[in-house]
Coordinates of C-alpha atoms in Angstrom, one line a residue:
Chain A
M121 CA 88.5 92.7 103.1
T122 CA 86.2 92.0 105.6
P123 CA 86.4 93.2 108.7
E124 CA 86.8 90.0 110.8
H125 CA 90.0 89.9 108.8
T126 CA 91.1 93.7 109.7
A127 CA 90.1 92.6 113.1
L128 CA 92.8 89.6 113.3
Q129 CA 95.3 91.3 111.8
R130 CA 98.1 92.7 114.0
P131 CA 98.0 96.6 115.2
M132 CA 99.2 98.9 113.3
G133 CA 99.6 102.6 112.9
A134 CA 102.2 105.3 113.1
H135 CA 103.7 107.9 115.2
M136 CA 101.2 110.2 115.7
P137 CA 101.6 114.0 116.7
V138 CA 99.8 115.7 119.8
S139 CA 99.6 119.3 118.9
G140 CA 95.7 119.9 120.7
G141 CA 96.5 117.3 123.2
L142 CA 98.0 114.0 124.1
H143 CA 94.5 112.6 123.0
T144 CA 94.4 114.1 119.4
S145 CA 96.8 111.3 118.3
L146 CA 94.6 108.6 118.9
I147 CA 91.9 110.7 117.0
A148 CA 93.9 111.6 114.1
G149 CA 95.0 108.4 114.3
K150 CA 91.9 106.3 114.1
A151 CA 90.9 109.0 110.8
I152 CA 93.9 107.4 108.7
G153 CA 92.9 103.9 109.8
C154 CA 95.7 103.1 112.5
T155 CA 94.8 100.6 115.1
A156 CA 98.2 101.0 116.6
V157 CA 99.5 104.5 117.8
Q158 CA 102.7 106.1 119.0
L159 CA 103.3 109.3 120.9
F160 CA 105.3 111.7 122.5
T161 CA 103.7 112.2 126.0
A162 CA 106.1 115.2 126.5
N163 CA 108.0 117.4 124.4
P164 CA 110.8 115.4 123.4
R165 CA 113.4 118.0 123.3
Q166 CA 113.2 119.5 126.5
W167 CA 114.0 118.8 130.1
Q168 CA 111.4 119.8 132.1
N169 CA 107.9 119.3 131.5
A170 CA 104.6 120.0 133.6
P171 CA 103.1 116.8 134.9
L172 CA 100.0 115.2 132.9
S173 CA 96.4 116.9 134.6
G174 CA 93.8 115.0 135.3
D175 CA 92.0 116.4 132.5
A176 CA 94.7 115.3 129.9
V177 CA 94.4 111.9 131.3
R178 CA 90.6 111.8 131.2
A179 CA 90.5 113.0 127.7
F180 CA 93.4 110.4 126.5
R181 CA 91.5 107.3 128.3
E182 CA 88.4 108.1 126.6
A183 CA 89.9 109.1 123.2
Q184 CA 91.4 105.3 123.4
E185 CA 87.8 103.7 124.6
A186 CA 86.1 106.0 121.6
T187 CA 88.5 105.1 118.8
G188 CA 89.2 101.3 119.9
V189 CA 93.1 102.1 118.7
R190 CA 94.6 99.0 120.2
F191 CA 98.2 99.6 120.8
V192 CA 99.4 102.5 122.1
C193 CA 102.7 103.3 123.0
A194 CA 104.9 106.3 124.3
H195 CA 108.6 107.4 122.8
A196 CA 110.5 109.0 125.4
S197 CA 112.7 112.0 124.9
Y198 CA 115.4 112.3 122.4
L199 CA 117.6 114.0 125.4
I200 CA 117.4 111.1 127.8
N201 CA 120.6 109.6 127.7
L202 CA 121.0 106.2 130.2
A203 CA 124.4 105.3 129.5
A204 CA 125.6 109.2 129.7
A205 CA 128.8 109.5 132.3
N206 CA 128.1 113.1 133.6
E207 CA 125.2 115.4 135.1
V208 CA 123.2 114.3 132.2
L209 CA 122.9 111.1 133.5
E210 CA 120.5 111.8 136.9
R211 CA 118.8 113.9 134.4
S212 CA 118.3 111.2 132.3
R213 CA 117.0 108.9 134.5
D214 CA 114.7 111.6 136.3
A215 CA 113.5 112.3 133.3
F216 CA 113.2 108.5 132.0
R217 CA 111.3 107.7 135.3
A218 CA 109.0 110.8 134.3
E219 CA 108.3 109.3 130.6
L220 CA 107.6 105.9 132.8
E221 CA 105.3 107.4 135.5
R222 CA 103.5 109.3 132.5
A223 CA 102.7 106.0 130.6
R224 CA 101.2 104.5 134.0
Q225 CA 99.0 107.6 134.1
L226 CA 97.5 107.0 130.8
E227 CA 98.2 103.7 130.6
I228 CA 100.1 102.9 128.1
P229 CA 101.5 99.7 128.1
W230 CA 105.2 100.5 126.6
V231 CA 107.8 103.4 126.3
V232 CA 110.1 102.9 123.4
V233 CA 113.7 104.7 124.7
H234 CA 117.0 104.8 122.8
P235 CA 119.8 103.1 124.4
G236 CA 121.7 106.1 124.6
A237 CA 125.3 107.0 123.7
H238 CA 128.9 106.3 125.3
A239 CA 129.9 110.1 124.2
G240 CA 133.2 109.7 124.6
Q241 CA 133.4 107.1 127.3
R242 CA 134.8 103.5 126.7
E243 CA 131.7 101.6 125.4
D244 CA 131.9 99.0 128.4
D245 CA 131.5 102.2 130.8
A246 CA 128.6 103.0 129.1
M247 CA 127.1 99.6 128.4
A248 CA 127.2 99.6 132.6
H249 CA 125.7 102.9 132.9
L250 CA 123.2 101.9 130.6
I251 CA 122.3 98.4 132.8
E252 CA 123.1 100.4 136.0
S253 CA 120.0 102.9 135.1
L254 CA 117.6 100.1 133.9
Q255 CA 117.9 98.2 136.8
R256 CA 117.9 101.3 139.2
I257 CA 114.9 102.4 137.6
L258 CA 112.9 98.9 137.1
E259 CA 113.4 98.1 141.0
E260 CA 112.0 101.0 141.9
T261 CA 109.0 101.1 139.2
D262 CA 108.3 97.3 140.3
A263 CA 108.3 98.5 144.1
Q264 CA 105.5 100.8 142.9
H265 CA 103.5 98.2 141.2
N266 CA 104.4 100.3 138.0
P267 CA 103.5 98.1 135.1
V268 CA 104.6 99.7 132.2
G269 CA 107.3 98.0 129.9
I270 CA 110.8 99.2 128.7
A271 CA 111.3 98.8 125.3
L272 CA 115.2 99.3 123.8
E273 CA 115.4 100.5 120.3
T274 CA 117.4 99.2 117.8
T275 CA 119.7 102.3 116.5
A276 CA 121.4 103.2 113.4
G277 CA 125.2 103.5 115.3
Q278 CA 125.2 107.3 114.1
G279 CA 127.8 109.0 116.0
S280 CA 128.3 107.2 119.4
T281 CA 125.1 105.7 120.0
L282 CA 124.6 102.1 121.5
G283 CA 122.2 99.4 120.8
W284 CA 123.0 99.6 116.6
R285 CA 124.6 95.5 117.4
F286 CA 121.7 93.4 118.3
E287 CA 124.6 92.0 120.7
Q288 CA 124.2 95.3 122.9
I289 CA 120.6 95.1 123.2
G290 CA 121.2 91.4 124.0
A291 CA 123.9 91.9 126.9
V292 CA 121.4 94.5 128.6
L293 CA 118.4 92.4 128.5
Q294 CA 120.8 89.3 130.0
A295 CA 122.4 91.7 132.4
L296 CA 118.7 92.2 133.8
G297 CA 117.7 89.1 134.3
K298 CA 115.5 88.8 130.9
H299 CA 112.6 91.2 133.3
P300 CA 109.8 90.6 131.9
R301 CA 109.3 94.6 131.7
L302 CA 112.0 94.7 129.7
G303 CA 111.6 94.4 126.1
A304 CA 113.3 95.5 122.4
C305 CA 111.8 97.8 119.7
M306 CA 112.7 96.9 116.0
D307 CA 113.6 100.0 113.5
T308 CA 113.9 98.9 110.4
C309 CA 115.6 101.8 109.2
H310 CA 118.0 101.8 112.2
I311 CA 119.2 98.1 111.6
F312 CA 119.2 98.2 107.7
A313 CA 121.8 101.4 108.3
A314 CA 123.3 99.6 111.0
G315 CA 123.9 96.7 108.5
Y316 CA 121.1 94.0 108.7
D317 CA 119.7 93.1 105.2
L318 CA 115.8 92.5 104.9
R319 CA 115.4 93.1 101.4
D320 CA 114.9 89.6 100.7
A321 CA 114.1 86.1 102.1
A322 CA 117.7 84.7 102.4
S323 CA 119.2 88.5 104.3
Y324 CA 115.8 88.5 106.5
A325 CA 116.1 85.1 108.1
A326 CA 120.0 85.5 108.7
T327 CA 118.9 89.0 110.3
M328 CA 116.2 87.6 112.3
A329 CA 118.5 84.5 113.1
A330 CA 120.9 87.1 114.7
F331 CA 118.0 89.1 116.6
D332 CA 116.9 85.8 118.0
A333 CA 120.0 84.6 118.8
H334 CA 121.1 87.7 120.5
I335 CA 118.1 89.2 122.3
G336 CA 115.6 86.8 121.5
I337 CA 112.3 87.1 119.2
E338 CA 109.8 86.4 122.2
H339 CA 111.7 89.8 123.2
L340 CA 110.6 92.0 120.5
K341 CA 107.3 94.3 121.1
V342 CA 107.5 96.9 119.0
I343 CA 108.8 97.3 115.2
H344 CA 109.1 100.4 114.1
A345 CA 108.5 100.2 109.9
N346 CA 110.5 103.0 108.2
D347 CA 112.3 102.9 104.8
S348 CA 115.7 104.3 105.0
K349 CA 117.1 107.1 102.5
K350 CA 120.7 105.6 103.2
P351 CA 122.5 101.9 102.0
L352 CA 122.5 99.4 104.1
G353 CA 125.6 99.9 106.9
S354 CA 125.7 103.1 106.5
R355 CA 125.0 104.1 110.3
V356 CA 123.2 107.1 109.5
D357 CA 119.7 107.5 110.5
R358 CA 117.6 108.9 107.7
H359 CA 114.0 107.3 107.5
A360 CA 111.9 107.4 104.0
H361 CA 108.6 106.7 102.8
I362 CA 107.5 103.1 102.5
G363 CA 108.9 102.3 98.9
A364 CA 110.8 105.2 98.5
G365 CA 114.2 104.3 99.9
E366 CA 116.8 102.0 99.8
I367 CA 115.1 99.1 101.4
G368 CA 112.3 99.7 99.4
A369 CA 108.6 98.3 98.8
Q370 CA 108.8 94.6 98.3
G371 CA 112.1 94.8 101.3
F372 CA 109.4 94.9 104.1
V373 CA 107.5 91.8 102.8
P374 CA 109.7 89.0 104.4
L375 CA 109.1 91.2 107.8
L376 CA 105.4 91.7 107.2
Q377 CA 104.4 88.3 106.4
D378 CA 106.6 86.3 108.9
A379 CA 104.2 84.7 111.2
R380 CA 106.6 84.5 114.0
L381 CA 105.5 87.9 114.3
A382 CA 102.2 88.0 113.3
S383 CA 101.0 89.8 116.5
V384 CA 104.0 92.6 117.0
P385 CA 102.7 96.0 116.9
V386 CA 104.2 97.6 113.8
L387 CA 104.7 101.7 113.7
L388 CA 105.3 103.8 111.2
E389 CA 108.0 107.1 111.9
T390 CA 108.2 108.4 108.4
P391 CA 107.9 112.0 107.7
E392 CA 105.1 114.6 106.6
A393 CA 103.1 112.7 108.6
R394 CA 99.8 114.5 107.8
K395 CA 99.9 113.9 104.4
M396 CA 102.0 110.5 103.9
H397 CA 101.1 108.3 107.2
A398 CA 97.7 107.5 105.4
I399 CA 99.6 106.6 102.5
N400 CA 102.2 104.9 104.4
L401 CA 99.7 102.9 106.3
Q402 CA 97.9 101.1 103.2
R403 CA 101.8 100.5 101.9
L404 CA 102.3 98.5 104.8
R405 CA 98.3 96.8 104.8
C406 CA 99.3 96.1 101.0
L407 CA 102.3 94.3 101.6
A408 CA 101.5 92.6 104.3
D409 CA 98.5 91.1 102.6
G410 CA 100.5 90.5 99.6
Q411 CA 98.4 92.2 97.3
P412 CA 100.1 94.0 94.1
L413 CA 100.8 97.3 94.8
E414 CA 98.5 99.1 92.9
V415 CA 96.2 101.7 93.5
Q416 CA 92.8 102.8 92.1
V417 CA 91.8 106.3 91.4
T418 CA 88.8 107.8 90.5
V419 CA 89.3 110.5 88.3
L420 CA 86.2 113.4 88.2
F421 CA 86.2 115.7 85.5
F422 CA 85.1 119.4 85.3
G423 CA 84.1 122.3 83.3
H424 CA 84.6 121.3 79.4
Y425 CA 86.6 118.7 80.3
R426 CA 83.0 117.1 81.3
D427 CA 81.7 117.2 77.9
Y428 CA 84.2 114.5 77.3
Y429 CA 84.0 112.4 80.4
P430 CA 80.8 113.2 81.7
A431 CA 80.8 109.7 84.1
P432 CA 84.2 109.3 86.6
C433 CA 87.1 107.2 85.0
V434 CA 88.5 104.5 87.7
L435 CA 91.8 103.7 86.9
M436 CA 94.6 101.8 88.1
V437 CA 97.8 103.1 88.7
P438 CA 100.9 101.6 90.2
Y439 CA 101.6 102.4 93.9
G440 CA 103.5 105.9 95.0
A441 CA 102.7 107.0 91.7
T442 CA 101.9 110.7 91.5
V443 CA 99.5 112.9 90.1
R444 CA 101.5 114.4 87.9
E445 CA 102.1 110.8 86.5
L446 CA 98.3 110.1 86.3
A447 CA 97.9 113.1 84.6
E448 CA 100.7 112.0 81.9
Q449 CA 99.0 108.5 81.6
L450 CA 96.0 110.1 80.5
A451 CA 97.3 112.5 77.9
A452 CA 98.8 109.6 76.4
Q453 CA 95.6 107.8 76.2
D454 CA 93.3 111.0 74.9
V455 CA 95.2 114.0 72.8
R456 CA 92.1 116.4 74.8
L457 CA 94.0 115.4 78.1
S458 CA 97.1 116.5 76.9
D459 CA 97.2 120.0 78.8
L460 CA 96.0 119.2 82.2
L461 CA 99.1 119.8 84.2
Q462 CA 99.5 123.2 82.4
Y463 CA 96.0 124.3 82.5
C464 CA 94.8 122.4 85.6
R465 CA 94.9 121.9 89.1
F466 CA 94.0 119.3 90.8
A467 CA 92.2 117.5 94.3
M468 CA 92.3 114.4 95.9
D469 CA 89.6 113.8 97.8
T470 CA 88.4 117.5 98.0
E471 CA 91.5 118.9 98.7
Y472 CA 93.7 120.7 96.5
V473 CA 96.7 119.0 96.0
T474 CA 100.4 119.3 94.3
P475 CA 101.3 117.5 90.9
D476 CA 103.7 115.8 93.1
S477 CA 101.5 114.3 95.7
A478 CA 101.4 110.7 95.6
L479 CA 97.6 109.0 94.9
V480 CA 96.3 107.5 97.8
S481 CA 94.6 104.0 97.0
D482 CA 91.0 104.9 96.2
C483 CA 91.0 108.1 96.4
E484 CA 88.6 110.4 93.6
L485 CA 90.9 112.8 91.9
A486 CA 89.1 115.9 90.4
V487 CA 90.9 117.4 87.5
L488 CA 89.3 121.1 88.2
P489 CA 90.1 123.8 84.9
P490 CA 90.0 127.6 86.1
V491 CA 86.3 128.0 88.1
S492 CA 84.0 130.2 87.4
G493 CA 81.9 130.6 90.5
G494 CA 79.9 134.0 91.2
Chain B
M698 CA 79.9 130.4 112.9
A699 CA 80.1 130.7 109.3
E700 CA 77.0 129.1 107.2
V701 CA 77.9 128.2 103.7
R702 CA 75.2 126.7 101.2
I703 CA 75.1 125.1 97.8
V704 CA 71.4 125.7 96.8
T705 CA 69.8 124.0 93.5
T706 CA 66.5 126.6 93.9
P707 CA 66.6 130.8 93.8
I708 CA 69.1 131.9 97.0
A709 CA 66.6 133.5 99.8
I710 CA 69.1 136.2 100.6
E711 CA 66.9 137.9 103.6
P712 CA 67.7 134.5 105.9
L713 CA 72.0 135.2 104.9
Q714 CA 71.6 138.7 106.1
H715 CA 69.6 138.1 109.4
Y716 CA 72.0 134.9 110.2
V717 CA 75.0 138.0 110.0
A718 CA 73.2 140.5 111.7
T719 CA 73.8 139.7 115.7
T720 CA 73.0 142.6 117.8
A721 CA 77.0 143.1 118.1
C722 CA 76.9 144.3 114.3
G723 CA 77.3 147.8 113.4
A724 CA 77.0 147.0 109.9
V725 CA 75.8 144.3 107.5
C726 CA 77.3 144.1 103.9
L727 CA 75.5 142.3 101.4
F728 CA 77.0 141.1 98.1
V729 CA 74.6 139.4 95.3
G730 CA 76.3 138.1 92.1
Q731 CA 73.8 138.1 89.3
T732 CA 73.6 136.7 85.5
R733 CA 74.0 139.4 82.7
N734 CA 71.9 138.9 79.9
H735 CA 75.3 139.5 77.9
S736 CA 78.8 138.3 77.7
R737 CA 81.9 139.3 75.1
G738 CA 78.9 140.6 72.7
R739 CA 76.8 137.6 72.5
S740 CA 73.3 137.7 74.0
V741 CA 72.9 135.2 76.5
R742 CA 69.8 133.3 77.4
F743 CA 70.6 131.6 80.7
L744 CA 73.3 130.3 83.0
E745 CA 74.0 126.7 84.1
Y746 CA 76.4 126.1 87.1
D747 CA 78.1 123.1 87.8
A748 CA 80.1 122.4 90.7
Y749 CA 82.2 119.6 92.4
I750 CA 80.2 120.0 95.9
P751 CA 81.3 118.9 98.3
M752 CA 84.7 120.0 97.6
A753 CA 83.0 123.3 96.8
E754 CA 80.9 123.6 100.3
R755 CA 84.3 122.8 102.2
E756 CA 85.9 125.3 100.0
L757 CA 83.4 127.9 100.9
L758 CA 83.7 127.3 103.9
R759 CA 87.1 127.5 104.1
V760 CA 86.7 131.3 102.6
A761 CA 83.7 132.1 105.1
E762 CA 85.6 130.7 107.9
T763 CA 88.5 132.3 107.3
A764 CA 87.3 136.0 106.8
E765 CA 85.4 135.8 110.1
A766 CA 89.2 135.0 111.9
R767 CA 90.7 137.7 110.1
W768 CA 88.5 140.4 110.3
N769 CA 86.1 139.4 113.3
C770 CA 82.8 139.4 111.8
R771 CA 79.9 136.7 110.6
V772 CA 79.4 135.6 107.5
A773 CA 76.7 133.6 105.3
I774 CA 77.2 132.4 101.8
A775 CA 75.0 130.9 99.0
H776 CA 76.3 129.9 95.6
R777 CA 73.4 128.4 93.2
I778 CA 74.0 125.7 90.7
G779 CA 72.2 124.3 88.0
R780 CA 70.2 126.3 85.7
V781 CA 70.0 129.8 86.8
E782 CA 67.8 132.5 84.7
V783 CA 69.3 135.9 83.8
G784 CA 68.5 138.8 85.9
E785 CA 68.2 136.1 88.9
A786 CA 71.1 135.7 91.9
S787 CA 73.7 132.9 91.5
V788 CA 75.8 134.4 94.6
A789 CA 74.9 136.0 97.8
I790 CA 78.0 136.9 100.5
A791 CA 76.2 138.7 103.8
V792 CA 78.8 139.6 106.6
G793 CA 78.0 141.3 109.7
A794 CA 80.8 143.1 111.3
A795 CA 81.2 146.1 113.9
H796 CA 82.5 148.4 111.6
R797 CA 81.6 148.9 107.9
A798 CA 85.0 149.0 107.2
E799 CA 85.9 145.0 108.3
A800 CA 82.2 144.2 106.8
F801 CA 83.6 145.9 103.3
E802 CA 87.2 144.4 103.4
A803 CA 85.4 140.8 104.4
C804 CA 83.3 141.0 102.0
R805 CA 85.3 141.6 99.1
Y806 CA 87.5 138.7 100.4
C807 CA 85.5 136.2 100.2
I808 CA 83.9 137.0 96.8
D809 CA 87.2 137.2 95.0
T810 CA 88.5 134.2 96.6
L811 CA 85.7 132.2 95.8
K812 CA 86.3 133.4 92.1
Q813 CA 89.5 132.0 92.4
D814 CA 89.7 128.5 94.5
V815 CA 85.5 127.5 94.8
P816 CA 85.1 124.6 92.2
I817 CA 82.2 126.1 90.5
W818 CA 82.1 126.4 86.6
K819 CA 79.7 128.0 84.4
R820 CA 78.4 127.2 81.4
E821 CA 76.7 130.5 78.9
M822 CA 73.8 129.4 77.1
Y823 CA 73.3 131.3 73.8
A824 CA 71.0 131.3 71.4
E825 CA 72.8 128.9 69.3
G826 CA 75.3 126.7 71.0
A827 CA 76.9 126.9 74.7
C828 CA 80.6 128.0 76.3
W829 CA 82.0 126.5 79.5
I830 CA 83.9 129.8 81.5
E831 CA 87.0 128.7 82.8
G832 CA 88.7 131.6 84.3
D833 CA 89.3 133.9 81.8
R834 CA 89.4 131.6 78.9
V835 CA 85.9 130.5 76.9
V836 CA 85.9 126.9 76.1
G837 CA 83.7 126.3 73.2
S838 CA 81.2 123.3 73.1
S839 CA 78.0 122.0 71.5

């Protein structure tokens, strides 16, 4: 792929951890090939957060400049429920105001927020609270010239959450007169769990037709690409690695190749960020490009195996294949390699890995018999 | 700041010692591993060390930095690869610390962990033939 080709593609990346400062999300994201990054700008499981320091803001802006990450969005705290009835409502509104203010300081264009939960209220009442919350906050922040947008995220419909039907998100957008700072975020795992299929061209077309009818494709600002551990319509929200869930790798192809969404940023929120984000991101890129899901692995042998294979071996393995599967493939080809799994350790790109680790595209896999340095 | 190096020429031990011996040190512990002229009853002519170099450098650094953090000391390690004659140093570890207990312990940790995790292998070259050494196993070849 040429750099020009990459530059033309939509921003793609992942929700990145911020341990070490907010700016480290961008640096770590860039290191694994993200051109888009989502982050929490504060602890997502606590109500009170200290305001951002000038140093943190500066470091973040500098990191965005230095990394060239093209799209950044913030994900609001999980505690916020803008549809709540009781004292949680005012706390949520305050916390969400703080989210928008932090995003403004960091020059982040969108904050993704879940529409909330009715938690025992009548659904209409909860929707009314949600609409009122957004209306007030949009008015206030308009007056403050805060340009940060609010992207309401589709949910899985777990418990009493709102936003699992496209109609609900559409109703909020309608009620607020399609305010330009209001948009939608579509999470593939959530909509799938909520009952919207997308695994083949026909079901995807039907899902997007419903999305367009109720929300409007032009309001789709962010896509969360996550596979689902739970089946279609389960209304249970469990994210899985791309290709390792009920949606399946091919289930992402219609979405990723939909020309209408070509400029909408795509972000992963899959587990095991440190190890798996790079792999999941490669899978998405591969699927978007319509490439076969195979990865090239360069195998290096050491110790006495070097006598058999003095030069590196280049192999193609299926996408998602593990070190164990590669070792089995090698054993099937050469009986002298039949004991690799019992006898050797393995390193991928110079880091020890377990046999259950998935092989990363274009990685270097070293077969390491017991060492004898010193 | 740890200093680690993989070299193809004889190890210069003094620079390692100087590197770790800051004025805050009350103890410098130096370990030198050298090649023997015999192994398992066979006479060894010389040794050949092979390494997965980029990883060996990273692992050496990890060992040294872990020791530095755990024992509040300064560590320098050099490992030689390629042909090493009998009686020459194959590895040298220098540790500088405030007191001897930390220096000894950190040095011991470094050599033990190196022998466990750093991807370097030796091949013993005899008058007739050679063997790879892999942990406790001797694997015959040529």
